[in-house]
Short mmCIF file of C-alpha atoms in Angstrom, two decimals:
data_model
loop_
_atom_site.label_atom_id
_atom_site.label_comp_id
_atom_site.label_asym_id
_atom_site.label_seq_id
_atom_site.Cartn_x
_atom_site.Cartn_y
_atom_site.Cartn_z
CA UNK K 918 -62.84 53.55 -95.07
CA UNK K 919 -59.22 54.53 -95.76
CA UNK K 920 -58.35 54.99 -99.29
CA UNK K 921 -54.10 54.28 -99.79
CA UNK K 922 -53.19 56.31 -102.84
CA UNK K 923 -49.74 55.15 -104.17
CA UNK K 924 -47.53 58.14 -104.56
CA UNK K 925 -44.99 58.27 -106.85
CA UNK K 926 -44.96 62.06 -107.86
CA UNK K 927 -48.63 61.70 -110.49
CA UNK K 928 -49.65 65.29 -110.96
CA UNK K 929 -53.12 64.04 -110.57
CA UNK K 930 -52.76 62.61 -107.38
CA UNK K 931 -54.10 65.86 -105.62
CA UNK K 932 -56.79 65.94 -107.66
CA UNK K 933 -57.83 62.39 -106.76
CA UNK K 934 -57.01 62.55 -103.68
CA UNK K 935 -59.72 65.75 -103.07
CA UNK K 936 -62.45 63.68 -104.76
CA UNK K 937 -62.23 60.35 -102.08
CA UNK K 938 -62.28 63.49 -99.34
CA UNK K 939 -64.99 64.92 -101.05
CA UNK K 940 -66.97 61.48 -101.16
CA UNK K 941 -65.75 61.19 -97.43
CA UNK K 942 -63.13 58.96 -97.69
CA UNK K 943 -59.95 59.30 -95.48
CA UNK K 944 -56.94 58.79 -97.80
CA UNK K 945 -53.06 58.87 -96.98
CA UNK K 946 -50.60 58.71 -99.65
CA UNK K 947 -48.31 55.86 -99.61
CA UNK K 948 -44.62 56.15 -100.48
CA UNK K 949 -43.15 53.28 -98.93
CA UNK K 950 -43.52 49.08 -98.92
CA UNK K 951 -44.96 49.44 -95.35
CA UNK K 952 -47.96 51.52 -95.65
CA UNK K 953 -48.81 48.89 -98.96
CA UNK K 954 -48.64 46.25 -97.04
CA UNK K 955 -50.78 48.17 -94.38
CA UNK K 956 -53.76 49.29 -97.06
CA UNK K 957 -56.87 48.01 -96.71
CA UNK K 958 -58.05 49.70 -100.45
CA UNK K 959 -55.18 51.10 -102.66
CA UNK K 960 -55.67 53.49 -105.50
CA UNK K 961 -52.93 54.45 -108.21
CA UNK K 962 -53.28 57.60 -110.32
CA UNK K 963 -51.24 58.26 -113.09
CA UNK K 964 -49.96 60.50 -115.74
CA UNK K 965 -48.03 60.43 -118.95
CA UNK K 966 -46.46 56.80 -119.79
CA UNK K 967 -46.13 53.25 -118.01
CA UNK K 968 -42.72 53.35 -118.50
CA UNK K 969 -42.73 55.90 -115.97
CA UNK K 970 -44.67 55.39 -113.60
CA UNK K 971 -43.40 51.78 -112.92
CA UNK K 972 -39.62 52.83 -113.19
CA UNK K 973 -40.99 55.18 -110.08
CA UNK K 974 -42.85 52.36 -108.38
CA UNK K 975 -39.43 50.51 -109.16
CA UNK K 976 -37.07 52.84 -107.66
CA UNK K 977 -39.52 53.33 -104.44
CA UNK K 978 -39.42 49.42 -104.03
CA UNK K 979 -43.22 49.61 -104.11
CA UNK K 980 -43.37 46.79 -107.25
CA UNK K 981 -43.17 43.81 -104.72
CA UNK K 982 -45.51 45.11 -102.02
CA UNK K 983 -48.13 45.86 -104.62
CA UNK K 984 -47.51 42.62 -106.07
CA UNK K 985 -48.44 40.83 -102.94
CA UNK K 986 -50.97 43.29 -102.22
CA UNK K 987 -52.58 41.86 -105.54
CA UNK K 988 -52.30 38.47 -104.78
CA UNK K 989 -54.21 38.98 -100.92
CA UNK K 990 -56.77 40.57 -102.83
CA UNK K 991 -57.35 44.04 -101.84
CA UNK K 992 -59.23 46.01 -103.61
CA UNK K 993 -57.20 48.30 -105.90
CA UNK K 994 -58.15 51.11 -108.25
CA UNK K 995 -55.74 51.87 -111.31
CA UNK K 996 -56.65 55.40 -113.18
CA UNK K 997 -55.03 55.64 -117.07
CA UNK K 998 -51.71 54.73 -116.43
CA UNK K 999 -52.21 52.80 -113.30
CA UNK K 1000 -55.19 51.09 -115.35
CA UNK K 1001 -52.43 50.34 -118.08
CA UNK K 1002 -50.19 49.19 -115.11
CA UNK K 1003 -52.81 46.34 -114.49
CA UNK K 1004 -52.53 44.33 -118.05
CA UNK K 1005 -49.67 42.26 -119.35
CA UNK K 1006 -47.54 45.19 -121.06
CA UNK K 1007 -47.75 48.74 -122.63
CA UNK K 1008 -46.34 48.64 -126.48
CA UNK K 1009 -46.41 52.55 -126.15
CA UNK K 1010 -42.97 53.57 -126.44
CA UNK K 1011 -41.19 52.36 -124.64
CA UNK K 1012 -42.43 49.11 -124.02
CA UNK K 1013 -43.30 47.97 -120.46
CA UNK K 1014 -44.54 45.21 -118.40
CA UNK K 1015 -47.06 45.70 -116.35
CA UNK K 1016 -48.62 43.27 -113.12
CA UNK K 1017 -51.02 41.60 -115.54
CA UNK K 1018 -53.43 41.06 -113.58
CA UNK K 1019 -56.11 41.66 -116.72
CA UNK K 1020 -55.23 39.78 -119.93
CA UNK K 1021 -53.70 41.37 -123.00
CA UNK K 1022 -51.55 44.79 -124.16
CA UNK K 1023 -52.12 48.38 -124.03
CA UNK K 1024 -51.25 49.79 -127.48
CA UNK K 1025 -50.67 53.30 -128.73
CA UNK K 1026 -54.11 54.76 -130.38
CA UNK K 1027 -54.79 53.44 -133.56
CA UNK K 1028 -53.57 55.71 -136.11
CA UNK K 1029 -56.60 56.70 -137.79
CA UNK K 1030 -57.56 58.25 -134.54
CA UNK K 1031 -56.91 61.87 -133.50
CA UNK K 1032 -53.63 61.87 -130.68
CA UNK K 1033 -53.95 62.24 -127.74
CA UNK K 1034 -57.93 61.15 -127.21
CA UNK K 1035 -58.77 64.19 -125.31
CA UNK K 1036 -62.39 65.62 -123.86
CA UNK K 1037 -65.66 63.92 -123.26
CA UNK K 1038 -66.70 60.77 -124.82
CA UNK K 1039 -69.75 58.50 -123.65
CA UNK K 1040 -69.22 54.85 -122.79
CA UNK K 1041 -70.55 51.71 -123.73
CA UNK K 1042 -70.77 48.76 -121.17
CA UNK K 1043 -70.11 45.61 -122.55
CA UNK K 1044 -71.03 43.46 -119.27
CA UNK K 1045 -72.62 44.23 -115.65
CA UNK K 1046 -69.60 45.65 -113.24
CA UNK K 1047 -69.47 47.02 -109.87
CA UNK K 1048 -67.82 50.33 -111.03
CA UNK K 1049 -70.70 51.03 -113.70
CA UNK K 1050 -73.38 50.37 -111.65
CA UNK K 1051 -76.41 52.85 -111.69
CA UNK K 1052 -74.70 54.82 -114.27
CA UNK K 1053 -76.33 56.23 -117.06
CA UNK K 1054 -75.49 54.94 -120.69
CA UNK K 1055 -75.77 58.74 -121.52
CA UNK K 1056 -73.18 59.89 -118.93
CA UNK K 1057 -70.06 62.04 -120.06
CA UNK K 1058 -66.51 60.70 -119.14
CA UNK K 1059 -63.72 62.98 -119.67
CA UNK K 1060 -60.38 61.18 -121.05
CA UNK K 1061 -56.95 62.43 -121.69
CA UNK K 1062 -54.35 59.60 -123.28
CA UNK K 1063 -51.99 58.39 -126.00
CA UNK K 1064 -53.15 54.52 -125.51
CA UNK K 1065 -55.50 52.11 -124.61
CA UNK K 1066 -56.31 48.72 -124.51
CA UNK K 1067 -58.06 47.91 -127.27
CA UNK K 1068 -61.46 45.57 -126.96
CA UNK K 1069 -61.87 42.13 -127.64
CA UNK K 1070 -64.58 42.89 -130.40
CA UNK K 1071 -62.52 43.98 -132.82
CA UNK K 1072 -59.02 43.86 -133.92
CA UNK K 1073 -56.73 46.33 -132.92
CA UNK K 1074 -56.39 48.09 -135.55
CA UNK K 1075 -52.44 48.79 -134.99
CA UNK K 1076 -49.49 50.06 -136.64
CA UNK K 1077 -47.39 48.80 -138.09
CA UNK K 1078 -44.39 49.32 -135.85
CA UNK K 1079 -46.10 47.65 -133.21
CA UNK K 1080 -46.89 44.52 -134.91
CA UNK K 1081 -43.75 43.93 -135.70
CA UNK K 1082 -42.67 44.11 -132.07
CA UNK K 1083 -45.15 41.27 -131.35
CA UNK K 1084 -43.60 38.28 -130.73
CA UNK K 1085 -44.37 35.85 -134.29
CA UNK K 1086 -47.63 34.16 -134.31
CA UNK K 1087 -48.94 35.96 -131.26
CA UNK K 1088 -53.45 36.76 -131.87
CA UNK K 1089 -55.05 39.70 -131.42
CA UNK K 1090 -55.45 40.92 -128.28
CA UNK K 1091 -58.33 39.63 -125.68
CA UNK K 1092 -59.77 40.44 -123.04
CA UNK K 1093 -62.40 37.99 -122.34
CA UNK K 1094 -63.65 38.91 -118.45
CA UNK K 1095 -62.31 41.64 -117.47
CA UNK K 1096 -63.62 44.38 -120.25
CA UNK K 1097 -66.74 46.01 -118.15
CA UNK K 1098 -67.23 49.00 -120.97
CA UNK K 1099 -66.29 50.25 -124.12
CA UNK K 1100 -65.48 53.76 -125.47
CA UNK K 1101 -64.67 54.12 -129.17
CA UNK K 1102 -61.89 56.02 -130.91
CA UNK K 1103 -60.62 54.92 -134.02
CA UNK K 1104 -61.47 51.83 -132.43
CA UNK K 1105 -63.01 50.05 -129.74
CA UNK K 1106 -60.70 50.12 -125.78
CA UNK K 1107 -61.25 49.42 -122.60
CA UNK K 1108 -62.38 52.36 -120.61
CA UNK K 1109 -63.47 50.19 -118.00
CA UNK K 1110 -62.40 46.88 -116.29
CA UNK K 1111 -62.79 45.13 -113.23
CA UNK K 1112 -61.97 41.47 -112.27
CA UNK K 1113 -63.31 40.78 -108.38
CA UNK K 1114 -61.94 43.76 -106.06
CA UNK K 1115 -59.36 44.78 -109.06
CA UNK K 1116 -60.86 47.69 -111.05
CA UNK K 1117 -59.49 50.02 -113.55
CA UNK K 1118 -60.33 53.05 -115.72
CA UNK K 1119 -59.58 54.89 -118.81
CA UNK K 1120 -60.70 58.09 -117.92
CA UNK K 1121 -59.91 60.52 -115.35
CA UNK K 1122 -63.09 59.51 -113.11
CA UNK K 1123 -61.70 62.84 -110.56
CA UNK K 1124 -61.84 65.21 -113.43
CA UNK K 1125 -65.45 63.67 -115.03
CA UNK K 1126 -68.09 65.69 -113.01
CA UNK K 1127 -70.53 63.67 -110.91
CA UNK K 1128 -70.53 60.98 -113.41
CA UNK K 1129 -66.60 60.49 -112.00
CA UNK K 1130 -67.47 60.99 -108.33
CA UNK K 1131 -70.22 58.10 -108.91
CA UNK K 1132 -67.43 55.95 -110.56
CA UNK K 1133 -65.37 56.52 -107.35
CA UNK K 1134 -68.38 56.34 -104.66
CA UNK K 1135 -69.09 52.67 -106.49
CA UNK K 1136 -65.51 51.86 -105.75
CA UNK K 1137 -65.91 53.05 -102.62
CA UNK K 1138 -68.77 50.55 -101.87
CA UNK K 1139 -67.18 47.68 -103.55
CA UNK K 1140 -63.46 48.12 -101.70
CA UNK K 1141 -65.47 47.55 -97.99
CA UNK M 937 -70.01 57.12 -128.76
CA UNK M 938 -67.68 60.17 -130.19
CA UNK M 939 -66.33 62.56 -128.75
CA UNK M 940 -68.16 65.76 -128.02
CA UNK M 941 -67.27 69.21 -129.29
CA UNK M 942 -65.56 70.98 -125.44
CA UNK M 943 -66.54 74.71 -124.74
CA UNK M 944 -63.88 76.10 -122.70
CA UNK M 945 -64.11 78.87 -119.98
CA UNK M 946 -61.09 81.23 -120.07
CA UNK M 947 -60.24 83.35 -116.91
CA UNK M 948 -57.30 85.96 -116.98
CA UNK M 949 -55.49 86.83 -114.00
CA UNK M 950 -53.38 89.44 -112.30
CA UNK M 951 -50.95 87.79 -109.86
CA UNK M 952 -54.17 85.62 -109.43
CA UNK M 953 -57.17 88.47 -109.60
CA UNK M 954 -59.44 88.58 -112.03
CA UNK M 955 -58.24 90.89 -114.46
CA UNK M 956 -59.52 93.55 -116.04
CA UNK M 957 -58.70 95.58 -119.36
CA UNK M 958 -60.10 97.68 -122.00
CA UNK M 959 -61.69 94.45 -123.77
CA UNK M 960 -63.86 93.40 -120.01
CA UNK M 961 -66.56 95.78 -119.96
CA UNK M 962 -67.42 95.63 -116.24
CA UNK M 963 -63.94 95.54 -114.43
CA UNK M 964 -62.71 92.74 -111.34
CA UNK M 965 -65.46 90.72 -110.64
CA UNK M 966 -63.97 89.17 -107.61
CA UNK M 967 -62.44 85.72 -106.72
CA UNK M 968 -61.38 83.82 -109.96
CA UNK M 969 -62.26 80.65 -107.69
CA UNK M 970 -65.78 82.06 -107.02
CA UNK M 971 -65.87 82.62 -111.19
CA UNK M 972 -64.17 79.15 -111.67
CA UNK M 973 -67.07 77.53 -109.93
CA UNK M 974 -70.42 79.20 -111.00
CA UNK M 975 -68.72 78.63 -114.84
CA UNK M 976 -68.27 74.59 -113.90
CA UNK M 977 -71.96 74.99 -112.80
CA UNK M 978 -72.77 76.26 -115.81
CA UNK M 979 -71.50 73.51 -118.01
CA UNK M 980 -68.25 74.10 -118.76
CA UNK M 981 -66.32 71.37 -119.95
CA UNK M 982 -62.99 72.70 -119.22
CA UNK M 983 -61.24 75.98 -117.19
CA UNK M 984 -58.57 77.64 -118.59
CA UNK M 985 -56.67 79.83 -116.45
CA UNK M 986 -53.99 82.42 -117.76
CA UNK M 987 -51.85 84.52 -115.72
CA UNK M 988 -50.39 88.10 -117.55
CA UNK M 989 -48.00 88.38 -114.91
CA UNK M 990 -46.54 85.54 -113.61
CA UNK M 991 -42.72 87.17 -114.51
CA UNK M 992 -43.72 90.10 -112.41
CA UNK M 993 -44.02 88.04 -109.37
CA UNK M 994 -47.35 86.50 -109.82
CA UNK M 995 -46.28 83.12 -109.47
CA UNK M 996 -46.58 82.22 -106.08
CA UNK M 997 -49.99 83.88 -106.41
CA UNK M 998 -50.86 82.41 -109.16
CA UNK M 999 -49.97 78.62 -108.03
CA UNK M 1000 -51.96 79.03 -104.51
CA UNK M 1001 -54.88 79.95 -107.21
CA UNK M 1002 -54.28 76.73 -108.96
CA UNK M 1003 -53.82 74.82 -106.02
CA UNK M 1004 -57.86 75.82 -105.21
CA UNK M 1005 -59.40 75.90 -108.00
CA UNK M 1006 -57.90 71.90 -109.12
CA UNK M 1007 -58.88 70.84 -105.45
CA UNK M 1008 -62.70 72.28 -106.01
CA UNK M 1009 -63.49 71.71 -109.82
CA UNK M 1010 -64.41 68.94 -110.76
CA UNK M 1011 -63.29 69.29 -114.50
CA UNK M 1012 -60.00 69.48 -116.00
CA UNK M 1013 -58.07 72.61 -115.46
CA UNK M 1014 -55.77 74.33 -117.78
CA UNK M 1015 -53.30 76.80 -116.53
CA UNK M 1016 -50.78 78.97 -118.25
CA UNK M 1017 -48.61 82.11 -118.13
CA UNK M 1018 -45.04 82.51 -117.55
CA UNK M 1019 -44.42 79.05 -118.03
CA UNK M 1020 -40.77 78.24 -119.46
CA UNK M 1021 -39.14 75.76 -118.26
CA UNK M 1022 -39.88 71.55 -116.82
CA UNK M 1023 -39.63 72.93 -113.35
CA UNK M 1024 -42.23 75.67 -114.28
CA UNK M 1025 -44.35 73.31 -115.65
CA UNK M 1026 -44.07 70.26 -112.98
CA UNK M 1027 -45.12 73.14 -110.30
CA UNK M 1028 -48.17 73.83 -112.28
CA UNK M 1029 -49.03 70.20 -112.65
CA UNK M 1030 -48.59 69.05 -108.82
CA UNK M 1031 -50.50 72.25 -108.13
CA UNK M 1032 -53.03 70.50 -109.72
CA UNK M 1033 -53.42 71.52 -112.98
CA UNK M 1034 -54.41 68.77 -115.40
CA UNK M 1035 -52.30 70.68 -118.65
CA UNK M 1036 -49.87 73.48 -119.14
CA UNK M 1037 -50.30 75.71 -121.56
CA UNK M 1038 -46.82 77.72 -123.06
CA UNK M 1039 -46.47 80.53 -125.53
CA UNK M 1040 -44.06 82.64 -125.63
CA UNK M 1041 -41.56 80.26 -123.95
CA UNK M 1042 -41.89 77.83 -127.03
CA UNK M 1043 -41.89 80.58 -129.89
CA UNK M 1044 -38.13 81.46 -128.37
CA UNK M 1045 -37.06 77.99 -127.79
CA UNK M 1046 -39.46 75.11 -129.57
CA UNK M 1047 -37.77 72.29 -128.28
CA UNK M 1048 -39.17 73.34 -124.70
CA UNK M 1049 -42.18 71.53 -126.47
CA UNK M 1050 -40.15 68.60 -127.18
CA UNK M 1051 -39.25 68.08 -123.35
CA UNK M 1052 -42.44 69.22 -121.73
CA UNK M 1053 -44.13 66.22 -123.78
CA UNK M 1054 -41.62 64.08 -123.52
CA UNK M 1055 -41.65 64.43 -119.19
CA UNK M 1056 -45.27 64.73 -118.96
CA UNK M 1057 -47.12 63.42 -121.99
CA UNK M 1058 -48.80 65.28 -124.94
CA UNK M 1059 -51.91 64.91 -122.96
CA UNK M 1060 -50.72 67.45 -120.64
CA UNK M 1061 -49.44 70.13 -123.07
CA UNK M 1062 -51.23 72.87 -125.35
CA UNK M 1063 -49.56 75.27 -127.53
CA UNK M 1064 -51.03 78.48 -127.49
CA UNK M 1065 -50.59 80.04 -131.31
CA UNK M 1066 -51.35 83.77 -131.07
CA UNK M 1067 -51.95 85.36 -134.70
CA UNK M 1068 -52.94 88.52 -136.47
CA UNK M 1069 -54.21 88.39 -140.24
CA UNK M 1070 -51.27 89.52 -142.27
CA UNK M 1071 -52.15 89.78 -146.30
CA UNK M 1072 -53.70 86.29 -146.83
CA UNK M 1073 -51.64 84.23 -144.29
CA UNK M 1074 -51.38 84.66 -140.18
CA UNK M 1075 -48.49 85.81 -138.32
CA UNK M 1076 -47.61 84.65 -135.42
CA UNK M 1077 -46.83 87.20 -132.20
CA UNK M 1078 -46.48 86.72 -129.17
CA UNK M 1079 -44.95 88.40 -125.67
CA UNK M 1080 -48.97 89.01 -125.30
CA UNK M 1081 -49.60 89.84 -128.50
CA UNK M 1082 -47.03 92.74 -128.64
CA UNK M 1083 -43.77 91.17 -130.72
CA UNK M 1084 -44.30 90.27 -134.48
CA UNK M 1085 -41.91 87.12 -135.20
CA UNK M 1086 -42.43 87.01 -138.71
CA UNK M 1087 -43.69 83.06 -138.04
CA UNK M 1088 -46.30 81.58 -140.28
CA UNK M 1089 -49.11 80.50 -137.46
CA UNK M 1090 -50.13 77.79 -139.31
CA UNK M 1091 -46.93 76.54 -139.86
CA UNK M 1092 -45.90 76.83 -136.00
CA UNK M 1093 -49.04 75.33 -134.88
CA UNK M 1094 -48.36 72.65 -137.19
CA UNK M 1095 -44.71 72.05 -135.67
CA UNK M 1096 -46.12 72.60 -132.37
CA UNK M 1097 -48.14 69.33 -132.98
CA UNK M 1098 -45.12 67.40 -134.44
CA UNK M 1099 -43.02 68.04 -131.65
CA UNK M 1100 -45.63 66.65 -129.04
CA UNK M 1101 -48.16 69.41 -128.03
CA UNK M 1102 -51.51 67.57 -127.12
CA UNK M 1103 -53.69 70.49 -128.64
CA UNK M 1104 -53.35 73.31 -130.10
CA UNK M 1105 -55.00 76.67 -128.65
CA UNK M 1106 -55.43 79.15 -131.53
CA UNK M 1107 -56.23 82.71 -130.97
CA UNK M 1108 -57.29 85.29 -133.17
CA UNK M 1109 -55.94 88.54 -131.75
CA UNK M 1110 -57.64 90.96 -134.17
CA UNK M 1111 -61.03 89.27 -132.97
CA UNK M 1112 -60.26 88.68 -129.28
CA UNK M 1113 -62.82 91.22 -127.40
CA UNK M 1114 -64.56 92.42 -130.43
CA UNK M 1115 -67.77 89.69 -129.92
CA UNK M 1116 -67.57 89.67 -133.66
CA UNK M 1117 -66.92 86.35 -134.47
CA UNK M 1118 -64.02 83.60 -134.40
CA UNK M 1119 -61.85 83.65 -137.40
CA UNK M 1120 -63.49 80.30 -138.43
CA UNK M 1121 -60.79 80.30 -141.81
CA UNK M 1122 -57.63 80.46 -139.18
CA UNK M 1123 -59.27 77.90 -137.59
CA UNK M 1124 -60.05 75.52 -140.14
CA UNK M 1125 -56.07 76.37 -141.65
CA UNK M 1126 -54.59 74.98 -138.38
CA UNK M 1127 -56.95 71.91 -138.17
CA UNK M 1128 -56.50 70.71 -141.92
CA UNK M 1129 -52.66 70.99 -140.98
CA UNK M 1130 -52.56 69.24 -137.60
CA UNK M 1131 -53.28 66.11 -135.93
CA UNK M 1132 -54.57 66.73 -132.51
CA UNK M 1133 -57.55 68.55 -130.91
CA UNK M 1134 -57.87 72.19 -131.82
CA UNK M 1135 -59.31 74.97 -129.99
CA UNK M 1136 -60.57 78.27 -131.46
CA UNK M 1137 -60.50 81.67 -129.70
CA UNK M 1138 -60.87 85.20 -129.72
CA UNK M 1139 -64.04 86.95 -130.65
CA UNK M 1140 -67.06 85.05 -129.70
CA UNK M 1141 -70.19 87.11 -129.18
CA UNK M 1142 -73.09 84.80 -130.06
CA UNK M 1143 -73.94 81.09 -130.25
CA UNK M 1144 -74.18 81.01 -134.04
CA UNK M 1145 -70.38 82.05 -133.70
CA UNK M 1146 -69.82 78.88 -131.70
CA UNK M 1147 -71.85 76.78 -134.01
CA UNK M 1148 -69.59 78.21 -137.08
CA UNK M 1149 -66.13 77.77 -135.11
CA UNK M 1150 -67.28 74.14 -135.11
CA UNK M 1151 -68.61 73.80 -138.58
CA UNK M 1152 -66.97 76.17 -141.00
CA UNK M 1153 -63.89 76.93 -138.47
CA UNK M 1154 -63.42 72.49 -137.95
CA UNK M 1155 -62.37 73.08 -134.40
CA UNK M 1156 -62.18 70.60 -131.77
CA UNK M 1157 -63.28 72.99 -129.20
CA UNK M 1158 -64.25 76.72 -128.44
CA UNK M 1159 -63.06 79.46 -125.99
CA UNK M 1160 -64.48 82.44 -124.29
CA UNK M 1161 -63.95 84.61 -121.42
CA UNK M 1162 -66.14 87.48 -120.61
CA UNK M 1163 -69.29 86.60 -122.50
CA UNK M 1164 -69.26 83.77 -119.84
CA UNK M 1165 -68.38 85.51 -117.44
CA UNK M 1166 -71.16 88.19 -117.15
CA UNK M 1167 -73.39 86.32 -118.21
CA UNK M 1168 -73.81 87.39 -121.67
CA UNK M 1169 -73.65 84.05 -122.87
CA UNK M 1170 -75.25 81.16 -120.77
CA UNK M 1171 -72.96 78.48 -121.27
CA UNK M 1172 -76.09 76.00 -120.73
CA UNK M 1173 -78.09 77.90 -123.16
CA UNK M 1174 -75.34 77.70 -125.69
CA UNK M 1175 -74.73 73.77 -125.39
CA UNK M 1176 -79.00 73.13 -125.52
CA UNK M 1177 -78.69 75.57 -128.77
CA UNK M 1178 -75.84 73.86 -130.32
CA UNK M 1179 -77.25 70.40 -129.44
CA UNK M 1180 -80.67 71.75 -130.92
CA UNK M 1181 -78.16 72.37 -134.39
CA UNK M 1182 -76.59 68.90 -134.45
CA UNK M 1183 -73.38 69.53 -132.64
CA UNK M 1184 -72.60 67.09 -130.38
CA UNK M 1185 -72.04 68.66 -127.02
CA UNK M 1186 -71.96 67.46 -123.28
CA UNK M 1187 -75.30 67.85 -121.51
#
């Protein structure tokens, strides 16, 4: 099982890295379109803002390889950003597209809610999922971010500077399939989603105890 | 589902030993990465690491230490000391670290927080606000606590948060090492004037002293160093006690 973690310079690559190792994974780290095209399971850390981290995919010509990497199905693991990276856009500042591969927008935290969300939350799954599975409903997820994307259950409750960015007319955000859990602050977001081999999280599964190294063993299983 | 109340482990180093000063009661222990890990065990939801003397050539030291402790622990790690610049910071972060922490570096030249956040995200920056009870107000010093800058702590912590630091680490220098208590009222100053996570330290002796920096003192999360360390304190003991007295708490 060879893990293919994109690198474009995350600080927490290391980190997540160490964890597949640790779960006895191989993993290489993948800086050019060949070894995408090569990767039998791809994972992309992140940190900081979408805006980044796909300008760096950008300049590293990895966009298109991941692209078709999507499209032949191979399993793929997005971590905050690289979660964010997976849905339409980003409206964090400043705004971004992303491979929308899951439906709907990644929005700043609602204001209401403390900035960034940062520590350990609990989540609450929404509908059965690979990533989840055997998990307790008790278990402790550790999360670090500015924005999320916010659950079909509720309206996102956004500001106002972000509506009016919307294009006229567009609804609320939804995510009808992909949303596998819930985690609420401020509001409810995605902290989990997965659509066949395409997963993603909100937290920082490498930096969430055994909880986060059962997140990534699941993945693990599901990416064979 | 909210989030729970973080106790933080603090480790200082010396050019990436253990330190030890007139406030540690029982000298070098050892391996801060032999530390690190028993504390993790423990239950702590975070490490924060803090090297005195990065400027006096600790830093290469100091990075190989945060190279090992991010690749064995599997909680977020929090590293600081010496840091003053992007470049400083970046080599923290690919070393590992999940957040920088800066001090004196910002007091001199606050817009360092302003590009630090900007380049890596708020996420990955905490202010550290060092302060010592002046009249009714706190002062803000730093250089270690040695330098009065005639700063009004709450005010700078507040700033701090404005210009894009993730949390706010506030530290009560009278207390630090007297096991007498946070100052819960510094505490709750900072958090009624700021917007993200705060994190009270300096003086924690007991568990009722956590349970106040949480309730009277409003903070986001709590910080000790060689109560943990030796054992004094039982950081699963603590979060059973505090979960016993309605604090929400990791376990």
């Amino acid at each position: 099982m060879r893990i293919t973690l994109i690198d474009v310079g995350a600080t927490n690559l290391p980190s997540v890295e160490r964890a597949f190792q640790h779960l006895g994974a191989a993993t290489e780290r993948a800086t050019v379109p060949e070894q995408i095209a090569a990767a039998t399971a791809l994972v992309l850390p992140g940190a900081g803002r979408l805006g980044a981290v796909m300008r760096a995919l950008d300049a590293q010509q990895l966009l298109e390889p991941i692209r078709e990497a999507l499209a032949r199905k191979t399993p793929f693991l997005g971590i905050g950003p690289g979660m964010h990276a997976l849905y339409e856009a980003s409206d964090e500042e400043p705004p971004q597209a992303g491979f929308a591969v899951f439906a709907g927008h990644v929005l700043p935290l609602p204001e209401n809610a403390q900035c960034p969300h940062l520590g350990w939350n609990q989540l609450q799954q929404v509908r059965p999922g690979r990533l989840l599975r055997g998990l307790s409903e008790k278990a402790w997820f550790y999360f670090a971010h500015t924005a999320a994307a916010p659950a079909a259950q509720e309206s996102p409750a956004t500001s106002r500077r972000v509506l009016e960015m919307r294009p006229s007319g567009a609804k609320a955000v939804e995510h009808p399939a992909s949303s596998v859990a819930v985690c609420r602050h401020g509001g409810a977001f995605v902290a989990a989603a997965e659509i066949e081999k395409v997963f993603a999280v909100q937290f920082r599964p490498e930096k969430s105890g055994d909880a986060g190294l059962d997140v990534l063993r699941n993945f693990l299983e599901a990416a064979r | 589902m909210t989030l729970a109340r973080r106790i933080l482990a603090c480790v200082e180093t010396e050019s990436a030993r253990l330190k030890s000063g007139p406030q540690d009661h029982r000298g070098d222990s050892g391996d801060p990465a032999e530390l690190a890990g028993h504390l993790c065990q423990e239950g702590a939801d975070e490490l924060v690491v803090i090297e005195t003397r990065a400027a006096q050539g600790g830093r290469t030291a100091f990075l190989e230490l945060v190279r090992r402790l991010a690749a064995q622990l599997p909680i977020p790690l929090t590293a600081g000391g010496g840091i003053h610049s992007i470049a400083d910071a970046r080599a923290v972060l690919r070393a590992g670290a999940d957040r920088v922490m800066v001090n004196s570096a910002a007091v001199r030249a606050p817009q360092l927080i302003d590009e630090l956040s900007a380049e890596f995200g708020a996420e990955s920056l905490v202010l550290a606000v060092d302060a010592r009870r002046v009249a009714d107000a706190w002062e803000v010093f730093f250089r270690g606590g040695q330098e009065a800058t005639g700063r009004d702590a709450v005010a700078w912590a507040r700033e701090g948060s404005e210009r894009g630091a993730g949390e706010i680490l506030v530290t009560a220098l009278d207390r630090k090492g007297t096991r007498d208590g946070y100052d819960t009222a510094l505490t709750a100053a900072v958090s009624a004037q700021v917007s993200v996570p705060v994190t009270a330290s300096g003086g924690a002796g007991t568990p009722d002293d956590f349970l106040a920096a949480f309730t009277e003192g409003r903070a986001d999360a709590a910080m000790a160093a060689s109560i943990f360390h030796h054992g004094d304190v039982s950081i699963r003991n603590l979060k059973q006690y505090l979960d016993s007295r309605g604090v929400l708490v990791r376990i």
